[in-house]
Coordinates of C-alpha atoms in Angstrom, one line a residue:
Chain J
X12 CA -10.3 -13.3 37.7
X13 CA -11.5 -13.6 34.4
X14 CA -14.2 -10.4 34.6
X15 CA -11.3 -8.5 36.3
X16 CA -8.9 -8.7 33.9
X17 CA -10.9 -9.0 31.0
X18 CA -12.0 -5.8 28.7
X19 CA -13.4 -3.2 29.1
X20 CA -16.1 -3.3 26.5
X21 CA -15.3 -0.5 24.0
X22 CA -12.3 -2.4 24.1
X23 CA -11.7 -5.9 22.0
X24 CA -9.2 -8.3 21.0
X25 CA -9.7 -9.2 17.1
X26 CA -7.5 -11.7 15.3
X27 CA -6.7 -11.2 11.7
X28 CA -5.1 -14.7 9.3
X29 CA -4.9 -14.6 6.1
X30 CA -3.1 -17.8 4.4
X31 CA -1.3 -15.4 1.7
X32 CA 1.0 -11.2 3.1
X33 CA -2.0 -10.4 4.6
X34 CA -3.2 -7.2 3.2
X35 CA -6.3 -8.2 2.0
X36 CA -7.6 -8.7 5.9
X37 CA -6.3 -5.6 6.9
X38 CA -8.4 -3.8 4.8
X39 CA -10.9 -5.2 5.0
X40 CA -10.6 -5.4 8.9
X41 CA -10.2 -1.6 9.1
X42 CA -13.5 -1.7 6.4
X43 CA -15.9 -3.4 9.0
X44 CA -14.3 -2.5 12.5
X45 CA -13.6 1.3 11.4
X46 CA -17.9 1.1 11.6
X47 CA -18.3 0.7 15.6
X48 CA -17.5 2.3 18.0
X49 CA -15.5 -0.3 20.0
X50 CA -11.8 0.3 19.8
X51 CA -9.7 -3.0 18.7
X52 CA -6.0 -4.5 19.5
X53 CA -5.6 -6.4 16.0
X54 CA -2.8 -9.6 15.7
X55 CA -2.1 -10.6 12.8
X56 CA -0.8 -13.7 11.3
X57 CA 0.4 -13.7 7.3
X58 CA 1.5 -17.2 5.7
X59 CA -0.6 -19.2 7.2
X60 CA -1.8 -21.8 5.2
X61 CA -0.9 -25.5 5.9
X62 CA -2.7 -27.8 8.4
X63 CA 0.0 -27.7 10.9
X64 CA 0.7 -23.5 10.9
X65 CA -3.3 -23.0 11.5
X66 CA -2.3 -24.8 14.2
X67 CA -0.3 -23.7 16.1
X68 CA -2.0 -20.5 15.4
X69 CA -4.6 -21.8 17.0
X70 CA -2.9 -22.1 19.7
X71 CA -0.9 -19.0 19.5
X72 CA -5.4 -17.1 20.1
X73 CA -5.7 -19.8 22.8
X74 CA -2.4 -17.8 25.0
X75 CA -3.2 -15.1 24.0
X76 CA -7.4 -14.2 25.0
X77 CA -7.7 -17.1 27.6
X78 CA -7.3 -13.7 30.4
X79 CA -10.2 -11.5 27.9
X80 CA -13.8 -12.0 29.3
X81 CA -16.0 -13.1 25.4
X82 CA -14.5 -15.7 23.4
X83 CA -12.3 -15.0 20.7
X84 CA -12.7 -13.5 17.6
X85 CA -11.0 -14.3 14.6
X86 CA -11.4 -13.5 10.5
X87 CA -9.5 -15.2 8.1
X88 CA -9.8 -15.1 4.4
X89 CA -7.7 -18.6 4.0
X90 CA -9.3 -19.9 -0.1
X91 CA -7.5 -23.4 0.8
X92 CA -11.0 -25.5 1.9
X93 CA -9.4 -27.1 3.7
X94 CA -7.2 -25.1 6.4
X95 CA -9.9 -21.9 6.6
X96 CA -12.3 -25.9 7.8
X97 CA -8.9 -26.0 11.3
X98 CA -8.8 -22.8 11.4
X99 CA -12.7 -23.4 13.1
X100 CA -11.9 -26.3 14.9
X101 CA -10.8 -22.5 18.3
X102 CA -13.0 -22.1 20.3
X103 CA -13.7 -18.9 19.7
X104 CA -16.2 -17.1 16.4
X105 CA -14.5 -17.2 13.5
X106 CA -15.4 -15.5 10.1
X107 CA -13.4 -15.2 7.0
X108 CA -14.4 -12.3 4.9
X109 CA -13.7 -14.0 1.2
X110 CA -15.0 -17.7 0.9
X111 CA -18.4 -16.4 0.8
X112 CA -18.4 -15.0 -1.9
X113 CA -16.8 -17.4 -3.9
X114 CA -20.0 -19.3 -5.5
X115 CA -21.7 -17.1 -6.0
X116 CA -19.1 -15.1 -7.9
X117 CA -19.0 -18.7 -9.0
X118 CA -22.7 -18.5 -10.6
X119 CA -22.6 -15.1 -12.1
X120 CA -19.0 -16.3 -14.0
X121 CA -20.0 -20.3 -14.7
X122 CA -16.4 -21.1 -14.1
X123 CA -15.0 -22.7 -10.4
X124 CA -13.1 -21.3 -8.5
X125 CA -9.5 -22.6 -7.8
X126 CA -9.7 -22.1 -4.4
X127 CA -4.7 -21.4 -4.1
X128 CA -3.5 -19.5 -1.5
X129 CA -1.1 -16.8 -2.6
X130 CA -3.0 -16.0 -6.2
X131 CA -3.5 -12.3 -6.2
X132 CA 0.0 -11.4 -6.0
X133 CA 2.0 -13.8 -7.3
X134 CA -0.1 -12.8 -11.3
X135 CA -1.7 -9.0 -10.6
X136 CA 1.2 -7.3 -10.0
X137 CA 4.0 -10.7 -12.2
X138 CA 3.0 -7.7 -15.3
X139 CA 2.8 -4.7 -13.8
X140 CA 5.9 -5.2 -11.4
X141 CA 8.9 -4.2 -13.2
X142 CA 6.7 -0.6 -13.9
X143 CA 6.1 0.4 -10.6
X144 CA 10.0 -0.2 -9.8
X145 CA 10.5 2.3 -12.8
X146 CA 8.4 4.7 -10.6
X147 CA 9.6 4.0 -7.4
X148 CA 13.6 5.3 -8.6
X149 CA 11.4 8.0 -10.1
X150 CA 9.6 9.0 -7.3
X151 CA 12.7 9.8 -5.2
X152 CA 14.7 10.9 -8.0
X153 CA 11.9 14.1 -8.7
X154 CA 11.6 15.4 -4.8
X155 CA 11.4 17.8 -3.3
X156 CA 12.0 19.3 -5.8
X157 CA 14.8 16.9 -8.0
X158 CA 15.4 16.1 -11.3
X159 CA 13.9 18.9 -13.0
X160 CA 15.1 18.4 -16.4
X161 CA 12.6 14.5 -16.7
X162 CA 9.5 16.1 -16.4
X163 CA 8.5 15.6 -18.9
X164 CA 8.5 12.5 -18.0
X165 CA 6.3 13.2 -15.1
X166 CA 2.2 11.5 -14.9
X167 CA 2.0 13.7 -12.3
X168 CA 4.2 17.0 -10.4
X169 CA 2.6 17.5 -7.4
X170 CA 3.3 21.1 -5.2
X171 CA 2.7 22.3 -1.9
X172 CA 4.4 23.6 0.9
X173 CA 6.9 22.5 2.4
X174 CA 6.7 19.2 4.9
X175 CA 2.3 18.7 3.9
X176 CA 2.3 15.4 2.8
X177 CA 4.7 15.4 -0.4
X178 CA 7.0 13.0 -0.4
X179 CA 4.7 10.3 1.0
X180 CA 1.7 10.5 -2.1
X181 CA 4.1 10.7 -4.6
X182 CA 5.9 7.3 -3.1
X183 CA 2.8 5.4 -2.4
X184 CA 1.3 6.2 -7.0
X185 CA 4.8 5.3 -8.3
X186 CA 4.4 2.0 -5.6
X187 CA 0.2 1.0 -5.9
X188 CA 0.2 2.7 -9.4
X189 CA 2.9 2.7 -11.5
X190 CA 2.6 6.4 -11.8
X191 CA 6.0 8.8 -12.8
X192 CA 4.5 11.6 -9.4
X193 CA 7.4 13.9 -8.8
X194 CA 6.9 16.5 -6.1
X195 CA 7.6 20.4 -5.8
X196 CA 8.0 22.4 -3.3
X197 CA 6.4 25.8 -2.9
X198 CA 9.0 28.1 -0.7
X199 CA 8.8 31.5 0.0
X200 CA 10.5 33.5 -3.0
X201 CA 8.0 31.5 -5.4
X202 CA 4.7 32.7 -3.6
X203 CA 6.1 36.3 -3.0
X204 CA 6.2 35.5 -6.8
X205 CA 2.6 35.5 -9.1
X206 CA 3.6 33.9 -12.2
X207 CA 4.0 29.5 -11.3
X208 CA 7.9 28.7 -11.3
X209 CA 9.7 28.5 -13.6
X210 CA 10.3 25.2 -14.0
X211 CA 6.9 23.8 -13.9
X212 CA 5.9 26.6 -16.4
X213 CA 5.7 23.5 -19.2
X214 CA 4.5 20.9 -17.1
X215 CA 1.2 23.1 -16.3
X216 CA -1.1 20.7 -17.1
X217 CA 0.7 18.0 -14.6
X218 CA 0.9 19.6 -11.2
X219 CA -1.6 19.5 -8.4
X220 CA -1.6 21.7 -5.6
X221 CA -1.4 20.6 -1.7
X222 CA -3.3 22.0 0.9
X223 CA -2.9 22.4 4.7
X224 CA -4.4 23.6 7.8
X225 CA -1.7 26.0 9.0
X226 CA -2.7 24.5 12.3
X227 CA -2.2 21.8 11.3
X228 CA 1.1 22.7 9.3
X229 CA 3.1 23.7 12.7
X230 CA 2.4 21.1 14.4
X231 CA 4.0 18.9 11.8
X232 CA 6.4 21.7 11.7
X233 CA 7.6 22.1 15.3
X234 CA 7.9 18.0 14.9
X235 CA 10.4 18.2 13.2
X236 CA 12.7 21.5 13.4
X237 CA 10.7 22.7 17.0
X238 CA 10.7 27.0 17.8
X239 CA 12.4 27.5 14.3
X240 CA 10.4 30.5 12.5
X241 CA 9.6 28.1 10.0
X242 CA 7.9 25.4 12.4
X243 CA 6.0 28.9 13.7
X244 CA 2.8 29.4 13.6
X245 CA 2.9 32.8 11.8
X246 CA 5.1 32.1 9.6
X247 CA 2.7 29.5 8.7
X248 CA -0.6 30.9 8.4
X249 CA 1.0 33.0 6.1
X250 CA 2.4 30.5 3.5
X251 CA -0.2 28.5 3.7
X252 CA -2.6 31.6 3.3
X253 CA 0.5 32.7 -0.4
X254 CA -0.4 29.6 -1.3
X255 CA -3.7 29.1 -1.5
X256 CA -4.6 32.6 -3.0
X257 CA -1.9 31.2 -5.8
X258 CA -4.4 28.4 -6.4
X259 CA -6.4 29.9 -7.1
X260 CA -4.9 32.0 -9.3
X261 CA -3.6 29.4 -11.3
X262 CA -6.5 28.0 -11.5
X263 CA -4.3 24.6 -10.2
X264 CA -6.8 21.2 -9.0
X265 CA -5.7 20.5 -5.9
X266 CA -6.6 19.2 -2.0
X267 CA -6.6 20.1 0.4
X268 CA -5.8 17.0 2.9
X269 CA -5.4 18.2 7.1
X270 CA -7.8 15.6 7.5
X271 CA -6.4 12.9 4.8
X272 CA -4.6 9.4 4.9
X273 CA -1.0 9.1 2.6
X274 CA -3.9 6.5 1.1
X275 CA -6.4 9.2 0.7
X276 CA -4.3 11.7 -1.0
X277 CA -2.8 8.9 -3.3
X278 CA -6.8 7.7 -4.2
X279 CA -7.4 12.2 -5.1
X280 CA -4.2 13.2 -7.2
X281 CA -4.9 9.8 -9.9
X282 CA -9.0 9.8 -9.8
X283 CA -7.9 13.6 -10.8
X284 CA -5.7 12.1 -13.1
X285 CA -7.9 9.7 -14.6
X286 CA -4.9 6.8 -14.5
Chain O
X28 CA -23.4 -6.4 -33.5
X29 CA -23.7 -7.7 -30.6
X30 CA -22.1 -10.4 -29.9
X31 CA -19.4 -10.4 -32.1
X32 CA -18.2 -6.8 -30.4
X33 CA -18.1 -7.9 -26.8
X34 CA -15.2 -9.9 -25.4
X35 CA -13.9 -13.8 -25.4
X36 CA -15.1 -15.8 -22.7
X37 CA -11.3 -15.8 -21.5
X38 CA -11.6 -12.0 -20.4
X39 CA -14.6 -10.0 -18.7
X40 CA -14.9 -6.4 -18.1
X41 CA -15.2 -6.1 -14.1
X42 CA -16.1 -2.3 -12.1
X43 CA -15.2 -1.2 -8.7
X44 CA -17.3 0.8 -7.1
X45 CA -16.3 2.5 -3.2
X46 CA -16.9 5.5 -1.5
X47 CA -13.4 5.9 -0.6
X48 CA -10.1 4.7 -1.7
X49 CA -11.3 2.2 -3.9
X50 CA -7.8 0.6 -2.2
X51 CA -10.2 -1.5 0.0
X52 CA -11.4 -3.2 -2.8
X53 CA -9.0 -3.5 -5.5
X54 CA -7.2 -6.1 -2.7
X55 CA -10.1 -8.0 -1.6
X56 CA -11.1 -7.8 -5.8
X57 CA -7.6 -9.6 -6.3
X58 CA -8.2 -12.0 -3.6
X59 CA -11.3 -12.8 -5.7
X60 CA -10.3 -12.7 -8.9
X61 CA -7.5 -14.7 -9.2
X62 CA -9.2 -17.4 -7.8
X63 CA -10.8 -18.2 -11.5
X64 CA -9.4 -18.1 -14.9
X65 CA -10.2 -15.7 -17.0
X66 CA -7.9 -12.0 -17.6
X67 CA -10.7 -9.3 -15.6
X68 CA -10.7 -5.1 -17.7
X69 CA -10.4 -3.6 -14.4
X70 CA -12.6 -0.6 -13.9
X71 CA -12.2 1.9 -11.0
X72 CA -14.5 4.4 -9.7
X73 CA -13.5 6.1 -6.4
X74 CA -15.5 7.9 -4.1
X75 CA -18.9 7.2 -4.8
X76 CA -20.9 8.6 -1.9
X77 CA -24.1 10.2 -2.5
X78 CA -27.3 9.1 -5.2
X79 CA -25.9 12.0 -7.5
X80 CA -22.5 10.4 -7.6
X81 CA -24.5 6.8 -7.6
X82 CA -26.7 8.3 -10.7
X83 CA -23.4 9.6 -13.0
X84 CA -20.7 5.9 -12.1
X85 CA -24.0 3.8 -13.6
X86 CA -25.0 5.9 -16.2
X87 CA -20.6 5.6 -17.3
X88 CA -20.8 1.6 -16.2
X89 CA -23.3 1.4 -19.1
X90 CA -21.4 3.2 -21.5
X91 CA -19.1 1.1 -21.1
X92 CA -20.7 -2.0 -21.5
X93 CA -23.1 -1.4 -23.4
X94 CA -21.5 -3.7 -25.9
X95 CA -20.3 -6.2 -24.2
X96 CA -22.8 -9.8 -24.7
X97 CA -23.2 -9.7 -21.0
X98 CA -24.2 -7.7 -18.1
X99 CA -22.6 -5.1 -16.4
X100 CA -20.3 -7.2 -13.5
X101 CA -20.1 -4.2 -10.4
X102 CA -18.4 -5.6 -7.7
X103 CA -19.8 -2.2 -4.6
X104 CA -17.4 -1.9 -1.3
X105 CA -20.4 1.0 -0.7
X106 CA -21.3 1.6 3.3
X107 CA -23.9 4.4 3.2
X108 CA -27.4 1.8 2.5
X109 CA -28.7 5.0 0.3
X110 CA -26.5 5.2 -1.6
X111 CA -25.6 1.2 -2.1
X112 CA -29.0 0.5 -2.5
X113 CA -29.0 3.2 -5.9
X114 CA -26.5 1.6 -7.3
X115 CA -29.1 -1.4 -7.8
X116 CA -30.9 0.1 -10.5
X117 CA -28.2 -1.2 -11.9
X118 CA -28.8 -3.1 -15.5
X119 CA -26.2 -5.6 -13.9
X120 CA -24.9 -7.7 -11.3
X121 CA -24.3 -6.2 -8.6
X122 CA -22.7 -7.3 -5.2
X123 CA -21.4 -5.4 -2.9
X124 CA -17.6 -7.5 -0.5
X125 CA -18.8 -5.3 2.4
X126 CA -22.0 -4.6 3.8
X127 CA -23.4 -8.8 3.7
X128 CA -20.8 -8.6 6.7
X129 CA -21.6 -6.9 9.1
X130 CA -25.4 -8.0 10.2
X131 CA -23.0 -10.6 11.2
X132 CA -20.5 -8.4 13.2
X133 CA -23.2 -7.1 14.5
X134 CA -24.3 -9.6 16.5
X135 CA -20.9 -10.9 17.6
X136 CA -20.3 -6.9 18.9
X137 CA -23.6 -7.2 20.3
X138 CA -22.7 -3.6 18.7
X139 CA -24.4 -1.6 15.6
X140 CA -22.4 -1.3 13.0
X141 CA -22.9 3.0 12.3
X142 CA -22.6 3.1 7.8
X143 CA -20.5 5.2 7.3
X144 CA -18.2 6.1 3.9
X145 CA -14.1 7.3 4.8
X146 CA -13.8 6.0 8.4
X147 CA -11.7 3.9 8.0
X148 CA -8.8 6.2 6.6
X149 CA -9.3 8.7 9.1
X150 CA -9.9 6.5 12.0
X151 CA -7.2 4.3 11.2
X152 CA -4.1 6.3 9.8
X153 CA -4.7 9.5 11.5
X154 CA -2.6 7.7 15.5
X155 CA 0.7 6.9 13.1
X156 CA 0.1 8.9 10.6
X157 CA 3.5 10.9 12.0
X158 CA 5.2 7.8 12.5
X159 CA 4.5 6.9 9.4
X160 CA 6.2 10.1 7.2
X161 CA 9.0 9.9 9.5
X162 CA 9.0 6.3 8.5
X163 CA 9.7 6.9 4.9
X164 CA 12.2 10.1 5.0
X165 CA 13.9 7.8 7.6
X166 CA 13.8 4.3 3.8
X167 CA 14.6 7.8 1.6
X168 CA 17.1 9.0 3.4
X169 CA 19.4 5.1 4.9
X170 CA 18.2 3.7 0.8
X171 CA 21.2 2.2 -1.1
X172 CA 24.1 2.3 1.8
X173 CA 23.3 6.3 2.9
X174 CA 23.2 7.4 6.3
X175 CA 24.8 4.1 8.1
X176 CA 25.4 6.2 11.3
X177 CA 21.7 6.6 11.6
X178 CA 21.5 2.4 12.4
X179 CA 20.8 2.2 15.6
X180 CA 17.1 3.5 14.9
X181 CA 17.4 1.4 11.7
X182 CA 13.7 -0.8 12.8
X183 CA 14.9 -3.7 10.6
X184 CA 17.5 -3.8 7.4
X185 CA 18.3 -4.9 5.0
X186 CA 20.5 -6.5 3.3
X187 CA 21.3 -7.2 -1.1
X188 CA 22.6 -7.8 -4.5
X189 CA 22.0 -4.3 -6.4
X190 CA 18.6 -4.4 -7.8
X191 CA 16.7 -6.9 -6.3
X192 CA 14.3 -5.2 -4.7
X193 CA 15.0 -3.4 -1.1
X194 CA 14.6 0.1 -1.9
X195 CA 9.9 -0.8 -2.7
X196 CA 10.3 -3.0 0.7
X197 CA 12.2 -0.2 2.3
X198 CA 10.4 2.0 1.3
X199 CA 7.0 -0.4 1.8
X200 CA 7.8 -1.0 5.3
X201 CA 8.0 2.2 6.6
X202 CA 4.5 3.7 4.9
X203 CA 2.6 1.1 5.7
X204 CA 3.4 -0.2 9.2
X205 CA 5.8 3.0 9.7
X206 CA 9.0 0.5 10.4
X207 CA 12.6 2.1 10.3
X208 CA 14.5 0.3 7.9
X209 CA 17.7 0.9 6.1
X210 CA 19.3 -0.7 3.2
X211 CA 22.7 -1.4 2.4
X212 CA 23.4 -3.1 -1.1
X213 CA 26.5 -6.1 -0.7
X214 CA 29.0 -4.7 -3.8
X215 CA 32.4 -6.6 -5.2
X216 CA 34.0 -5.6 -2.8
X217 CA 31.6 -6.7 -0.4
X218 CA 31.4 -10.2 -1.4
X219 CA 34.6 -10.9 -2.2
X220 CA 35.3 -10.9 2.3
X221 CA 34.5 -13.4 4.2
X222 CA 32.6 -10.9 7.4
X223 CA 29.7 -8.7 7.1
X224 CA 30.8 -5.9 6.2
X225 CA 32.3 -3.5 8.8
X226 CA 29.0 -1.1 9.0
X227 CA 26.6 -3.6 9.9
X228 CA 28.1 -5.8 12.3
X229 CA 26.7 -4.0 15.2
X230 CA 24.3 -4.7 13.7
X231 CA 23.3 -8.1 12.6
X232 CA 20.1 -9.0 14.8
X233 CA 18.1 -6.6 12.7
X234 CA 19.9 -7.8 9.6
X235 CA 17.6 -9.6 6.7
X236 CA 18.9 -10.4 3.5
X237 CA 17.2 -10.4 0.3
X238 CA 18.4 -13.2 -2.9
X239 CA 17.2 -13.8 -6.1
X240 CA 17.5 -16.3 -9.9
X241 CA 20.3 -15.1 -11.7
X242 CA 18.1 -14.9 -14.6
X243 CA 15.9 -12.6 -13.0
X244 CA 19.1 -10.4 -11.4
X245 CA 20.3 -10.0 -15.3
X246 CA 16.7 -9.0 -17.0
X247 CA 16.2 -6.3 -14.3
X248 CA 19.9 -5.5 -15.3
X249 CA 19.4 -5.9 -18.4
X250 CA 16.4 -3.5 -18.7
X251 CA 18.6 -0.2 -16.4
X252 CA 22.6 -0.7 -18.1
X253 CA 22.2 -2.8 -21.3
X254 CA 25.1 -5.0 -22.2
X255 CA 26.8 -4.4 -19.7
X256 CA 29.7 -6.0 -17.4
X257 CA 27.1 -5.7 -14.4
X258 CA 24.2 -6.9 -16.2
X259 CA 25.7 -9.1 -17.8
X260 CA 24.6 -13.1 -17.1
X261 CA 27.9 -14.8 -16.1
X262 CA 28.5 -12.1 -13.7
X263 CA 25.0 -11.7 -11.9
X264 CA 25.8 -15.8 -11.4
X265 CA 28.5 -14.9 -9.5
X266 CA 27.5 -12.4 -7.1
X267 CA 24.2 -15.2 -6.4
X268 CA 26.0 -17.5 -6.2
X269 CA 29.2 -15.6 -4.4
X270 CA 26.1 -13.3 -1.6
X271 CA 24.6 -17.3 -1.0
X272 CA 27.0 -18.6 -0.2
X273 CA 27.2 -15.9 2.9
X274 CA 23.7 -15.8 3.7
X275 CA 24.8 -19.6 4.6
X276 CA 27.9 -18.7 7.0
X277 CA 26.4 -15.8 8.4
X278 CA 23.4 -17.6 9.0
X279 CA 21.3 -14.9 7.7
X280 CA 18.3 -15.5 7.6
X281 CA 17.0 -14.5 4.0
X282 CA 14.4 -14.7 1.3
X283 CA 14.4 -15.6 -2.7
X284 CA 12.6 -12.8 -4.1
X285 CA 12.6 -13.3 -7.8
X286 CA 8.7 -15.1 -7.8
X287 CA 7.8 -12.6 -4.5
X288 CA 5.9 -8.8 -5.0
X289 CA 7.0 -6.2 -3.7
X290 CA 3.6 -6.8 -1.0
X291 CA 5.1 -10.5 0.0
X292 CA 8.8 -8.9 -0.2
X293 CA 7.7 -6.3 2.4
X294 CA 5.1 -9.0 5.2
X295 CA 7.7 -11.4 5.0
X296 CA 9.7 -9.2 6.5
X297 CA 8.0 -8.1 8.4
X298 CA 6.0 -11.5 9.9
X299 CA 10.0 -12.7 10.5
X300 CA 10.4 -9.4 12.6
X301 CA 7.7 -9.9 15.0
X302 CA 6.3 -5.8 15.2

């Protein structure tokens, strides 16, 4: 019974088909789909850059959506016109997210688009590949207070309480923007003294503070080390109170990360450092 | 003299204006701009989500492009219609990359889009935030052959020569896809024995090999430890030859990373693990 098997009105499957890594279409799909009050189940196929792979993907989509009430919804980002047109043989709704923009860009730029898959990664990243790799290694070697003797090479030093998200933010900044990002955990002994920890004083222009709601910190630490003093609600509340007082006293730029993803934390730091 | 100061025909400045992290528009701009044989200088403004910030951005763009021959080209991804329309007061070409797609999506889905900034990160990432953070810590603790006693928790174990890109690929997989990714360096003693290293034998289904052109490996290692045996052309050639023979013998799925970005390596591994 097709209707009984189908998803309810608040859930919908969306297929994403990319001719390259799929990273751009994942981001675009997120930007678009998050504007609708529907729960989407996303199924992605990457590196679909030939007619043969497109045929195989069409067959997979037909199988995967055979019990759905609606025709399959497929978002694509395929620059090769032949492969893209081939995807339209699918019995469903196919919306390409990139191709419709190309004629407009051609008109503005006065140059014809090349329409060749996979350009974006090879072209863009080759230039700063080594910088980004070096930055990733720097972030790993300067995580959690390590490697303080090389702080003069840091573009930014994130400070904050244990488990507030410093490490992923530093790795994101290094991997995506080639920023040399260190992080230093403010522990109880740091929180009990009024001045900036000595190893950081020379670099105060590069410090950026993270803060977090005590309840959220408590949840995260509970998952890590359940029912310890470290994870207790009281301990988290006290640390956050002391931390925020210090940030005010030190006049440190800072960000509440409670409701923020790693991407949002990293790009907020980036916007602050103006790199 | 405007024309003398202007860029030549092969270079063009593009402004990217996002109401959120800017990550989606960076990806889209890359996908679009890489199709043109022009060198673009990109200037990005993030978190432009109010009329006031839009005004400030317009002023900045006018200043930054006052010596250009052409009117400024501005790509935006702003969902709030008021802020977006405000950006069009700019004296230049403003192309929004997301908004034109919303009516089409509304027609397909039969639901009105909400058009509120910042939805995409909070909605999407909240669900698997802790999984991703755990995965990042797993990747860091299982980098470069560390933590072998926890390999049973790994989704994938990357193997390959020193400095071939294993670490950034593992971090990318963990941060973006929540995959538990370990990596193990195949060193000379591993390369000289015919069998899979003992600590990996139980996990051969999770192994994925990286390989690289000897010349490229030589370049990367030269940067790290110049003029050492480790970095020498001869050494790199021999290691790559031995490595590729072992991959064939072990029938290991593997990828040549020479011309590939971190994103391409990570998503190729992901496509293989079918996660």
